[in-house]
Amino acid sequence: MPYVIGEDLPEAPAGARFRALLDRPGILRLPGAHTGMAALLAKGAGFEALYMSGAAMSANMGLPDLGMITVDDVCWYIRQVARASALPVLVDGDTGYGEALNVMHMVRAFEEAGAAAVHLEDQLLPKKCGHLNDKKLADPHDMAAKVAAARKARRHLYLIARTDAAASEGMDGAVARAKLYIEAGADAIFPEALVTAEMFREFARRMPGVKLLANMTEFGRTPFFTDREFEEMGYAMVIWPVSALRVANKAMEELYAAIGRDGGTHRMVDRMQTRAELYETIRYHEYEALDASLVRTVIPEGMPQREAEGAGR
Ligand SMILES: C[C@](O)(C(=O)O)[C@H](CC(=O)O)C(=O)O
Ligand SMILES: [Mg+2]
């Protein structure tokens, strides 16, 4: 946990660190982590980069994933995840919260908040989860203009263009859009809601030399594939966007039901992260020790110890 207590704060910009991970052999695994705590737990499990899902951030605010979340809402989430983990984070930028200038504002704001990468999608508002029906698509050239705007604004942010076109325009439409977005300056492509292994393979075959992202969301149109299977199909990144939120939500639902039913939490204790585990995860005692060490270092010479402690706090 590098924030405040750590001495291992990364020097390189987040986008450069994301690129370095992508340059290594093997698929880059990006589990969804929508809060600082989720980020610490994912990092503890060994993940080296994280994904921040618009669906999870919205749902965590009690809102549907229809593009109502704002740049500032998302920056608040990015800051906590980036500070807590210091890992490179890929952030869901939805449709860019407006047109070209809004996209440029988003890129700068996300970079300032600590993001490493963003994905931008070719839907119109109200945007939808890519695995639902009746999505309204943007004109491909309007989307390309947004990609070009993002490219112009970015300093280090890695830029992924997502196309939602497979359902309505078929594979040919999705590939044509992806090519246009690469020409406009995207670093990589996220083909959304492909439904068979053959579709994933075909898309990869038709986008040679382009880094691709696979979305392994549950309860969607994509059947379960493992990270290795996506890698073998030609994908450079995989996200599990909403999984942590889904598991946490289910656990909370059971907890509230238990309190209502049992009159207390006593039957749920063995399902809980203990106080010790919580403190270990957030390194509570290291913050305390840091505070104590700082108080000692400001004791002026000759001042009695008790007075000095009071003065230092
Ligand atoms: C990846 C995604 O954009 C997200 O916000 O996490 C969603 C995930 C989901 O709703 O399951 C998506 O549109 O696929
Ligand atoms: Mg999303």
Short mmCIF file of N, CA, C and O in Angstrom, two decimals, residues 217-296:
data_model
loop_
_atom_site.label_atom_id
_atom_site.label_comp_id
_atom_site.label_asym_id
_atom_site.label_seq_id
_atom_site.Cartn_x
_atom_site.Cartn_y
_atom_site.Cartn_z
N THR A 217 -17.70 -10.61 -18.78
CA THR A 217 -18.75 -10.29 -17.80
C THR A 217 -19.70 -11.48 -17.66
O THR A 217 -19.92 -12.22 -18.64
N GLU A 218 -20.22 -11.66 -16.46
CA GLU A 218 -21.16 -12.77 -16.23
C GLU A 218 -22.58 -12.33 -16.59
O GLU A 218 -22.89 -11.15 -16.60
N PHE A 219 -23.43 -13.29 -16.85
CA PHE A 219 -24.85 -13.05 -17.16
C PHE A 219 -25.01 -12.21 -18.43
O PHE A 219 -25.99 -11.49 -18.59
N GLY A 220 -24.01 -12.27 -19.31
CA GLY A 220 -24.08 -11.53 -20.57
C GLY A 220 -24.17 -12.49 -21.73
O GLY A 220 -24.62 -13.63 -21.58
N ARG A 221 -23.72 -12.03 -22.90
CA ARG A 221 -23.83 -12.87 -24.10
C ARG A 221 -22.61 -13.72 -24.34
O ARG A 221 -22.64 -14.65 -25.14
N THR A 222 -21.50 -13.36 -23.70
CA THR A 222 -20.26 -14.11 -23.93
C THR A 222 -20.24 -15.33 -23.00
O THR A 222 -20.38 -15.17 -21.79
N PRO A 223 -20.08 -16.53 -23.57
CA PRO A 223 -19.98 -17.70 -22.68
C PRO A 223 -18.65 -17.66 -21.91
O PRO A 223 -17.76 -16.90 -22.27
N PHE A 224 -18.55 -18.46 -20.86
CA PHE A 224 -17.32 -18.41 -20.06
C PHE A 224 -16.11 -18.92 -20.84
O PHE A 224 -16.15 -20.01 -21.41
N PHE A 225 -15.08 -18.09 -20.88
CA PHE A 225 -13.77 -18.50 -21.37
C PHE A 225 -12.77 -18.10 -20.29
O PHE A 225 -12.98 -17.11 -19.59
N THR A 226 -11.67 -18.84 -20.21
CA THR A 226 -10.63 -18.49 -19.23
C THR A 226 -9.66 -17.48 -19.86
O THR A 226 -9.65 -17.29 -21.09
N ASP A 227 -8.82 -16.91 -19.00
CA ASP A 227 -7.79 -15.99 -19.49
C ASP A 227 -6.93 -16.66 -20.57
O ASP A 227 -6.64 -16.07 -21.61
N ARG A 228 -6.57 -17.92 -20.34
CA ARG A 228 -5.73 -18.62 -21.32
C ARG A 228 -6.45 -18.83 -22.64
O ARG A 228 -5.84 -18.75 -23.72
N GLU A 229 -7.73 -19.13 -22.56
CA GLU A 229 -8.49 -19.33 -23.80
C GLU A 229 -8.57 -18.02 -24.60
O GLU A 229 -8.41 -18.02 -25.82
N PHE A 230 -8.79 -16.90 -23.90
CA PHE A 230 -8.80 -15.62 -24.62
C PHE A 230 -7.42 -15.35 -25.24
O PHE A 230 -7.32 -14.86 -26.36
N GLU A 231 -6.39 -15.66 -24.50
CA GLU A 231 -5.03 -15.43 -25.02
C GLU A 231 -4.81 -16.25 -26.29
O GLU A 231 -4.34 -15.74 -27.30
N GLU A 232 -5.25 -17.48 -26.21
CA GLU A 232 -5.07 -18.38 -27.36
C GLU A 232 -5.90 -17.89 -28.56
O GLU A 232 -5.52 -18.06 -29.71
N MET A 233 -7.01 -17.19 -28.28
CA MET A 233 -7.85 -16.67 -29.38
C MET A 233 -7.32 -15.34 -29.91
O MET A 233 -7.92 -14.75 -30.81
N GLY A 234 -6.23 -14.82 -29.34
CA GLY A 234 -5.59 -13.62 -29.90
C GLY A 234 -5.84 -12.33 -29.12
O GLY A 234 -5.65 -11.24 -29.67
N TYR A 235 -6.22 -12.46 -27.85
CA TYR A 235 -6.55 -11.26 -27.06
C TYR A 235 -5.41 -10.91 -26.09
O TYR A 235 -4.76 -11.79 -25.53
N ALA A 236 -5.18 -9.59 -25.96
CA ALA A 236 -4.04 -9.10 -25.16
C ALA A 236 -4.45 -8.73 -23.74
O ALA A 236 -3.61 -8.61 -22.85
N MET A 237 -5.75 -8.48 -23.54
CA MET A 237 -6.26 -8.06 -22.22
C MET A 237 -7.59 -8.74 -21.98
O MET A 237 -8.36 -8.94 -22.92
N VAL A 238 -7.88 -9.04 -20.70
CA VAL A 238 -9.21 -9.54 -20.34
C VAL A 238 -9.66 -8.85 -19.07
O VAL A 238 -8.88 -8.64 -18.15
N ILE A 239 -10.96 -8.46 -19.06
CA ILE A 239 -11.55 -7.85 -17.86
C ILE A 239 -12.64 -8.77 -17.29
O ILE A 239 -13.32 -9.48 -18.05
N TRP A 240 -12.75 -8.74 -15.96
CA TRP A 240 -13.89 -9.35 -15.26
C TRP A 240 -14.55 -8.17 -14.55
O TRP A 240 -14.29 -7.91 -13.36
N PRO A 241 -15.38 -7.40 -15.26
CA PRO A 241 -15.69 -6.04 -14.81
C PRO A 241 -16.50 -5.92 -13.53
O PRO A 241 -16.17 -5.12 -12.66
N VAL A 242 -17.58 -6.68 -13.44
CA VAL A 242 -18.55 -6.44 -12.36
C VAL A 242 -18.50 -7.54 -11.29
O VAL A 242 -19.24 -7.52 -10.32
N SER A 243 -17.61 -8.52 -11.48
CA SER A 243 -17.62 -9.73 -10.65
C SER A 243 -17.49 -9.43 -9.16
O SER A 243 -18.23 -9.98 -8.33
N ALA A 244 -16.54 -8.55 -8.78
CA ALA A 244 -16.33 -8.27 -7.35
C ALA A 244 -17.57 -7.59 -6.76
O ALA A 244 -17.98 -7.91 -5.64
N LEU A 245 -18.17 -6.69 -7.53
CA LEU A 245 -19.39 -6.02 -7.04
C LEU A 245 -20.52 -7.02 -6.87
O LEU A 245 -21.25 -6.99 -5.89
N ARG A 246 -20.64 -7.95 -7.83
CA ARG A 246 -21.73 -8.92 -7.74
C ARG A 246 -21.59 -9.78 -6.48
O ARG A 246 -22.56 -10.03 -5.77
N VAL A 247 -20.37 -10.24 -6.22
CA VAL A 247 -20.13 -11.10 -5.05
C VAL A 247 -20.37 -10.30 -3.77
O VAL A 247 -21.02 -10.79 -2.83
N ALA A 248 -19.86 -9.06 -3.72
CA ALA A 248 -20.02 -8.24 -2.52
C ALA A 248 -21.50 -7.92 -2.28
O ALA A 248 -21.98 -7.97 -1.15
N ASN A 249 -22.22 -7.62 -3.36
CA ASN A 249 -23.64 -7.28 -3.21
C ASN A 249 -24.43 -8.46 -2.66
O ASN A 249 -25.31 -8.30 -1.82
N LYS A 250 -24.11 -9.65 -3.19
CA LYS A 250 -24.84 -10.84 -2.73
C LYS A 250 -24.56 -11.06 -1.24
O LYS A 250 -25.47 -11.37 -0.47
N ALA A 251 -23.32 -10.86 -0.84
CA ALA A 251 -22.96 -11.05 0.56
C ALA A 251 -23.70 -10.03 1.44
O ALA A 251 -24.20 -10.38 2.51
N MET A 252 -23.81 -8.79 0.97
CA MET A 252 -24.51 -7.77 1.77
C MET A 252 -26.00 -8.10 1.87
O MET A 252 -26.62 -7.94 2.91
N GLU A 253 -26.56 -8.59 0.75
CA GLU A 253 -27.98 -8.96 0.76
C GLU A 253 -28.23 -10.03 1.83
O GLU A 253 -29.18 -9.94 2.61
N GLU A 254 -27.32 -11.00 1.89
CA GLU A 254 -27.49 -12.08 2.87
C GLU A 254 -27.31 -11.55 4.29
O GLU A 254 -28.01 -11.97 5.22
N LEU A 255 -26.40 -10.62 4.47
CA LEU A 255 -26.16 -10.03 5.79
C LEU A 255 -27.41 -9.29 6.28
O LEU A 255 -27.86 -9.50 7.42
N TYR A 256 -27.98 -8.45 5.43
CA TYR A 256 -29.16 -7.68 5.87
C TYR A 256 -30.33 -8.62 6.17
O TYR A 256 -31.06 -8.41 7.14
N ALA A 257 -30.47 -9.66 5.36
CA ALA A 257 -31.54 -10.64 5.62
C ALA A 257 -31.31 -11.33 6.96
O ALA A 257 -32.24 -11.55 7.74
N ALA A 258 -30.04 -11.61 7.25
CA ALA A 258 -29.71 -12.32 8.51
C ALA A 258 -30.02 -11.44 9.72
O ALA A 258 -30.57 -11.93 10.71
N ILE A 259 -29.69 -10.16 9.63
CA ILE A 259 -29.99 -9.28 10.77
C ILE A 259 -31.50 -9.23 11.00
O ILE A 259 -31.98 -9.35 12.13
N GLY A 260 -32.23 -9.11 9.90
CA GLY A 260 -33.70 -9.06 10.02
C GLY A 260 -34.24 -10.35 10.62
O GLY A 260 -35.13 -10.34 11.46
N ARG A 261 -33.69 -11.46 10.19
CA ARG A 261 -34.20 -12.77 10.60
C ARG A 261 -33.75 -13.15 12.01
O ARG A 261 -34.54 -13.58 12.83
N ASP A 262 -32.46 -12.94 12.30
CA ASP A 262 -31.88 -13.46 13.54
C ASP A 262 -31.80 -12.39 14.64
O ASP A 262 -31.37 -12.69 15.75
N GLY A 263 -32.11 -11.16 14.31
CA GLY A 263 -32.04 -10.10 15.31
C GLY A 263 -30.62 -9.65 15.59
O GLY A 263 -30.35 -8.97 16.58
N GLY A 264 -29.68 -10.01 14.75
CA GLY A 264 -28.28 -9.59 14.96
C GLY A 264 -27.39 -10.24 13.92
O GLY A 264 -27.86 -10.96 13.03
N THR A 265 -26.09 -10.00 14.03
CA THR A 265 -25.15 -10.47 13.00
C THR A 265 -24.41 -11.75 13.42
O THR A 265 -23.55 -12.22 12.68
N HIS A 266 -24.77 -12.29 14.61
CA HIS A 266 -23.96 -13.38 15.18
C HIS A 266 -23.80 -14.59 14.26
O HIS A 266 -22.78 -15.24 14.28
N ARG A 267 -24.78 -14.86 13.41
CA ARG A 267 -24.66 -16.04 12.53
C ARG A 267 -23.81 -15.75 11.30
O ARG A 267 -23.54 -16.65 10.51
N MET A 268 -23.43 -14.51 11.10
CA MET A 268 -22.69 -14.13 9.89
C MET A 268 -21.20 -13.92 10.15
O MET A 268 -20.43 -13.67 9.22
N VAL A 269 -20.81 -14.02 11.42
CA VAL A 269 -19.44 -13.63 11.79
C VAL A 269 -18.39 -14.43 11.02
O VAL A 269 -17.37 -13.89 10.59
N ASP A 270 -18.67 -15.72 10.82
CA ASP A 270 -17.65 -16.52 10.11
C ASP A 270 -17.57 -16.19 8.62
O ASP A 270 -16.67 -16.64 7.92
N ARG A 271 -18.49 -15.38 8.13
CA ARG A 271 -18.42 -14.93 6.73
C ARG A 271 -17.70 -13.59 6.60
O ARG A 271 -17.58 -13.04 5.51
N MET A 272 -17.33 -13.01 7.75
CA MET A 272 -16.82 -11.63 7.73
C MET A 272 -15.30 -11.58 7.64
O MET A 272 -14.61 -12.44 8.18
N GLN A 273 -14.83 -10.52 7.00
CA GLN A 273 -13.42 -10.14 7.10
C GLN A 273 -13.27 -9.69 8.56
O GLN A 273 -14.05 -8.85 9.03
N THR A 274 -12.32 -10.24 9.31
CA THR A 274 -12.20 -9.88 10.72
C THR A 274 -11.59 -8.49 10.84
O THR A 274 -11.03 -7.95 9.88
N ARG A 275 -11.67 -7.94 12.05
CA ARG A 275 -11.03 -6.64 12.27
C ARG A 275 -9.53 -6.73 11.96
O ARG A 275 -8.96 -5.86 11.31
N ALA A 276 -8.91 -7.82 12.39
CA ALA A 276 -7.46 -7.98 12.15
C ALA A 276 -7.17 -8.03 10.65
O ALA A 276 -6.21 -7.43 10.16
N GLU A 277 -8.01 -8.77 9.93
CA GLU A 277 -7.79 -8.88 8.48
C GLU A 277 -8.00 -7.53 7.79
O GLU A 277 -7.26 -7.16 6.87
N LEU A 278 -9.02 -6.81 8.24
CA LEU A 278 -9.28 -5.48 7.67
C LEU A 278 -8.07 -4.56 7.90
O LEU A 278 -7.57 -3.91 6.98
N TYR A 279 -7.59 -4.55 9.15
CA TYR A 279 -6.47 -3.66 9.47
C TYR A 279 -5.20 -4.07 8.72
O TYR A 279 -4.42 -3.23 8.30
N GLU A 280 -5.04 -5.36 8.56
CA GLU A 280 -3.88 -5.87 7.81
C GLU A 280 -3.96 -5.38 6.35
O GLU A 280 -2.98 -4.93 5.76
N THR A 281 -5.16 -5.46 5.79
CA THR A 281 -5.34 -5.08 4.38
C THR A 281 -5.06 -3.59 4.18
O THR A 281 -4.41 -3.20 3.21
N ILE A 282 -5.55 -2.76 5.11
CA ILE A 282 -5.32 -1.32 4.92
C ILE A 282 -4.05 -0.85 5.61
O ILE A 282 -3.72 0.33 5.55
N ARG A 283 -3.31 -1.76 6.23
CA ARG A 283 -2.04 -1.47 6.91
C ARG A 283 -2.23 -0.41 8.01
O ARG A 283 -1.42 0.53 8.14
N TYR A 284 -3.30 -0.57 8.74
CA TYR A 284 -3.67 0.37 9.80
C TYR A 284 -2.48 0.68 10.71
O TYR A 284 -2.18 1.84 11.00
N HIS A 285 -1.81 -0.39 11.16
CA HIS A 285 -0.75 -0.18 12.17
C HIS A 285 0.45 0.54 11.58
O HIS A 285 1.17 1.24 12.29
N GLU A 286 0.66 0.41 10.28
CA GLU A 286 1.77 1.14 9.65
C GLU A 286 1.47 2.64 9.62
O GLU A 286 2.36 3.46 9.78
N TYR A 287 0.21 2.99 9.42
CA TYR A 287 -0.16 4.42 9.47
C TYR A 287 0.05 4.96 10.88
O TYR A 287 0.57 6.06 11.07
N GLU A 288 -0.37 4.15 11.88
CA GLU A 288 -0.20 4.58 13.28
C GLU A 288 1.27 4.77 13.61
O GLU A 288 1.66 5.75 14.23
N ALA A 289 2.07 3.81 13.18
CA ALA A 289 3.51 3.88 13.48
C ALA A 289 4.13 5.08 12.78
O ALA A 289 4.97 5.79 13.35
N LEU A 290 3.68 5.35 11.57
CA LEU A 290 4.18 6.52 10.84
C LEU A 290 3.84 7.80 11.61
O LEU A 290 4.69 8.67 11.82
N ASP A 291 2.60 7.87 12.06
CA ASP A 291 2.17 9.05 12.81
C ASP A 291 3.03 9.22 14.06
O ASP A 291 3.52 10.32 14.35
N ALA A 292 3.23 8.13 14.79
CA ALA A 292 4.02 8.20 16.03
C ALA A 292 5.45 8.65 15.72
O ALA A 292 6.03 9.47 16.44
N SER A 293 6.01 8.16 14.65
CA SER A 293 7.40 8.53 14.32
C SER A 293 7.48 10.00 13.94
O SER A 293 8.45 10.68 14.26
N LEU A 294 6.45 10.52 13.29
CA LEU A 294 6.45 11.93 12.90
C LEU A 294 6.35 12.81 14.12
O LEU A 294 7.04 13.82 14.24
N VAL A 295 5.52 12.42 15.09
CA VAL A 295 5.38 13.21 16.31
C VAL A 295 6.72 13.31 17.01
O VAL A 295 7.14 14.37 17.43
N ARG A 296 7.44 12.18 17.11
CA ARG A 296 8.75 12.21 17.79
C ARG A 296 9.74 13.13 17.09
O ARG A 296 10.47 13.85 17.72
#
